[in-house]
Amino acid sequence: MYFEIIGSITNVETIAVGSSIRKLARLREQFGNGRWRKLKGIATVQLDDGSIGEAEVHWYEAYGIGKRRMKIKRFLE
């Protein structure tokens, strides 16, 4: 599902770091070595059909690489 983040992500929390990330090997293979973390937060998103809503989003992030594989976990409304 394609979506865009509108504004900033709030209530950011770290879910997992390093070896506790299940897909760590795949992340390193695709994007390179780094201190990978899995994070979650609340954001306003716009879907490709134009609808806008608030959702919990999850993503992986590493210093120097940035945010990767962002996904909507659930809608909050």
PDB file of C-alpha atoms in Angstrom:
ATOM      1  CA  MET A   1       0.000   0.000   0.000  1.00  0.00           C
ATOM      2  CA  TYR A   2       1.488   3.329  -1.056  1.00  0.00           C
ATOM      3  CA  PHE A   3       1.187   6.197   1.392  1.00  0.00           C
ATOM      4  CA  GLU A   4       2.820   9.500   2.312  1.00  0.00           C
ATOM      5  CA  ILE A   5       3.572  10.891   5.749  1.00  0.00           C
ATOM      6  CA  ILE A   6       2.060  14.343   6.221  1.00  0.00           C
ATOM      7  CA  GLY A   7       3.850  16.407   8.861  1.00  0.00           C
ATOM      8  CA  SER A   8       6.004  14.831  11.532  1.00  0.00           C
ATOM      9  CA  ILE A   9       5.973  11.513  13.363  1.00  0.00           C
ATOM     10  CA  THR A  10       5.120  11.763  17.067  1.00  0.00           C
ATOM     11  CA  ASN A  11       5.395   9.392  20.048  1.00  0.00           C
ATOM     12  CA  VAL A  12       8.438   7.675  18.526  1.00  0.00           C
ATOM     13  CA  GLU A  13       9.532   4.585  20.458  1.00  0.00           C
ATOM     14  CA  THR A  14      12.267   2.044  19.818  1.00  0.00           C
ATOM     15  CA  ILE A  15      10.853  -1.486  19.568  1.00  0.00           C
ATOM     16  CA  ALA A  16      14.043  -3.455  18.916  1.00  0.00           C
ATOM     17  CA  VAL A  17      17.777  -2.866  18.458  1.00  0.00           C
ATOM     18  CA  GLY A  18      20.484  -4.922  16.715  1.00  0.00           C
ATOM     19  CA  SER A  19      20.243  -8.680  16.982  1.00  0.00           C
ATOM     20  CA  SER A  20      16.698  -8.588  18.402  1.00  0.00           C
ATOM     21  CA  ILE A  21      15.438  -7.485  14.960  1.00  0.00           C
ATOM     22  CA  ARG A  22      14.224 -10.565  13.107  1.00  0.00           C
ATOM     23  CA  LYS A  23      15.053  -9.199   9.635  1.00  0.00           C
ATOM     24  CA  LEU A  24      18.497  -7.864  10.551  1.00  0.00           C
ATOM     25  CA  ALA A  25      20.384 -10.062   8.064  1.00  0.00           C
ATOM     26  CA  ARG A  26      18.109  -8.945   5.221  1.00  0.00           C
ATOM     27  CA  LEU A  27      18.476  -5.255   6.177  1.00  0.00           C
ATOM     28  CA  ARG A  28      22.279  -5.569   6.203  1.00  0.00           C
ATOM     29  CA  GLU A  29      22.235  -7.372   2.862  1.00  0.00           C
ATOM     30  CA  GLN A  30      20.016  -4.757   1.183  1.00  0.00           C
ATOM     31  CA  PHE A  31      21.145  -1.496   2.792  1.00  0.00           C
ATOM     32  CA  GLY A  32      24.490  -2.195   4.473  1.00  0.00           C
ATOM     33  CA  ASN A  33      25.859  -2.500   7.968  1.00  0.00           C
ATOM     34  CA  GLY A  34      24.740  -0.060  10.604  1.00  0.00           C
ATOM     35  CA  ARG A  35      23.225   0.173  14.052  1.00  0.00           C
ATOM     36  CA  TRP A  36      19.756  -0.909  12.968  1.00  0.00           C
ATOM     37  CA  ARG A  37      16.752  -0.118  15.130  1.00  0.00           C
ATOM     38  CA  LYS A  38      13.073  -0.857  14.674  1.00  0.00           C
ATOM     39  CA  LEU A  39      10.873   2.077  15.636  1.00  0.00           C
ATOM     40  CA  LYS A  40       7.218   2.971  15.842  1.00  0.00           C
ATOM     41  CA  GLY A  41       5.314   6.238  16.004  1.00  0.00           C
ATOM     42  CA  ILE A  42       2.076   8.042  15.257  1.00  0.00           C
ATOM     43  CA  ALA A  43       1.708   9.964  11.986  1.00  0.00           C
ATOM     44  CA  THR A  44      -0.874  11.500   9.726  1.00  0.00           C
ATOM     45  CA  VAL A  45      -0.787   9.597   6.443  1.00  0.00           C
ATOM     46  CA  GLN A  46      -2.283  10.165   3.014  1.00  0.00           C
ATOM     47  CA  LEU A  47      -3.133   7.030   1.047  1.00  0.00           C
ATOM     48  CA  ASP A  48      -2.911   6.796  -2.731  1.00  0.00           C
ATOM     49  CA  ASP A  49      -6.717   7.099  -3.006  1.00  0.00           C
ATOM     50  CA  GLY A  50      -6.454  10.569  -1.395  1.00  0.00           C
ATOM     51  CA  SER A  51      -7.895   9.702   2.015  1.00  0.00           C
ATOM     52  CA  ILE A  52      -6.111  11.096   5.064  1.00  0.00           C
ATOM     53  CA  GLY A  53      -5.988   9.538   8.522  1.00  0.00           C
ATOM     54  CA  GLU A  54      -3.925   8.984  11.628  1.00  0.00           C
ATOM     55  CA  ALA A  55      -2.006   5.712  11.824  1.00  0.00           C
ATOM     56  CA  GLU A  56       0.638   3.849  13.789  1.00  0.00           C
ATOM     57  CA  VAL A  57       3.656   3.421  11.533  1.00  0.00           C
ATOM     58  CA  HIS A  58       6.656   1.107  11.935  1.00  0.00           C
ATOM     59  CA  TRP A  59      10.039   1.379  10.222  1.00  0.00           C
ATOM     60  CA  TYR A  60      13.705   0.411  10.410  1.00  0.00           C
ATOM     61  CA  GLU A  61      16.392   3.045  10.798  1.00  0.00           C
ATOM     62  CA  ALA A  62      20.186   3.176  10.958  1.00  0.00           C
ATOM     63  CA  TYR A  63      22.512   6.124  11.398  1.00  0.00           C
ATOM     64  CA  GLY A  64      23.865   7.247   8.027  1.00  0.00           C
ATOM     65  CA  ILE A  65      21.346   5.110   6.117  1.00  0.00           C
ATOM     66  CA  GLY A  66      18.034   6.616   7.202  1.00  0.00           C
ATOM     67  CA  LYS A  67      14.498   5.272   7.437  1.00  0.00           C
ATOM     68  CA  ARG A  68      13.693   2.134   5.457  1.00  0.00           C
ATOM     69  CA  ARG A  69      10.677  -0.122   4.957  1.00  0.00           C
ATOM     70  CA  MET A  70       8.074   2.134   6.511  1.00  0.00           C
ATOM     71  CA  LYS A  71       4.658   0.502   6.890  1.00  0.00           C
ATOM     72  CA  ILE A  72       1.275   1.258   8.379  1.00  0.00           C
ATOM     73  CA  LYS A  73       0.637  -1.069  11.309  1.00  0.00           C
ATOM     74  CA  ARG A  74      -2.901   0.083  12.066  1.00  0.00           C
ATOM     75  CA  PHE A  75      -5.228   3.037  11.645  1.00  0.00           C
ATOM     76  CA  LEU A  76      -6.168   4.846  14.850  1.00  0.00           C
ATOM     77  CA  GLU A  77      -9.572   6.226  13.857  1.00  0.00           C
TER      78      GLU A  77
END
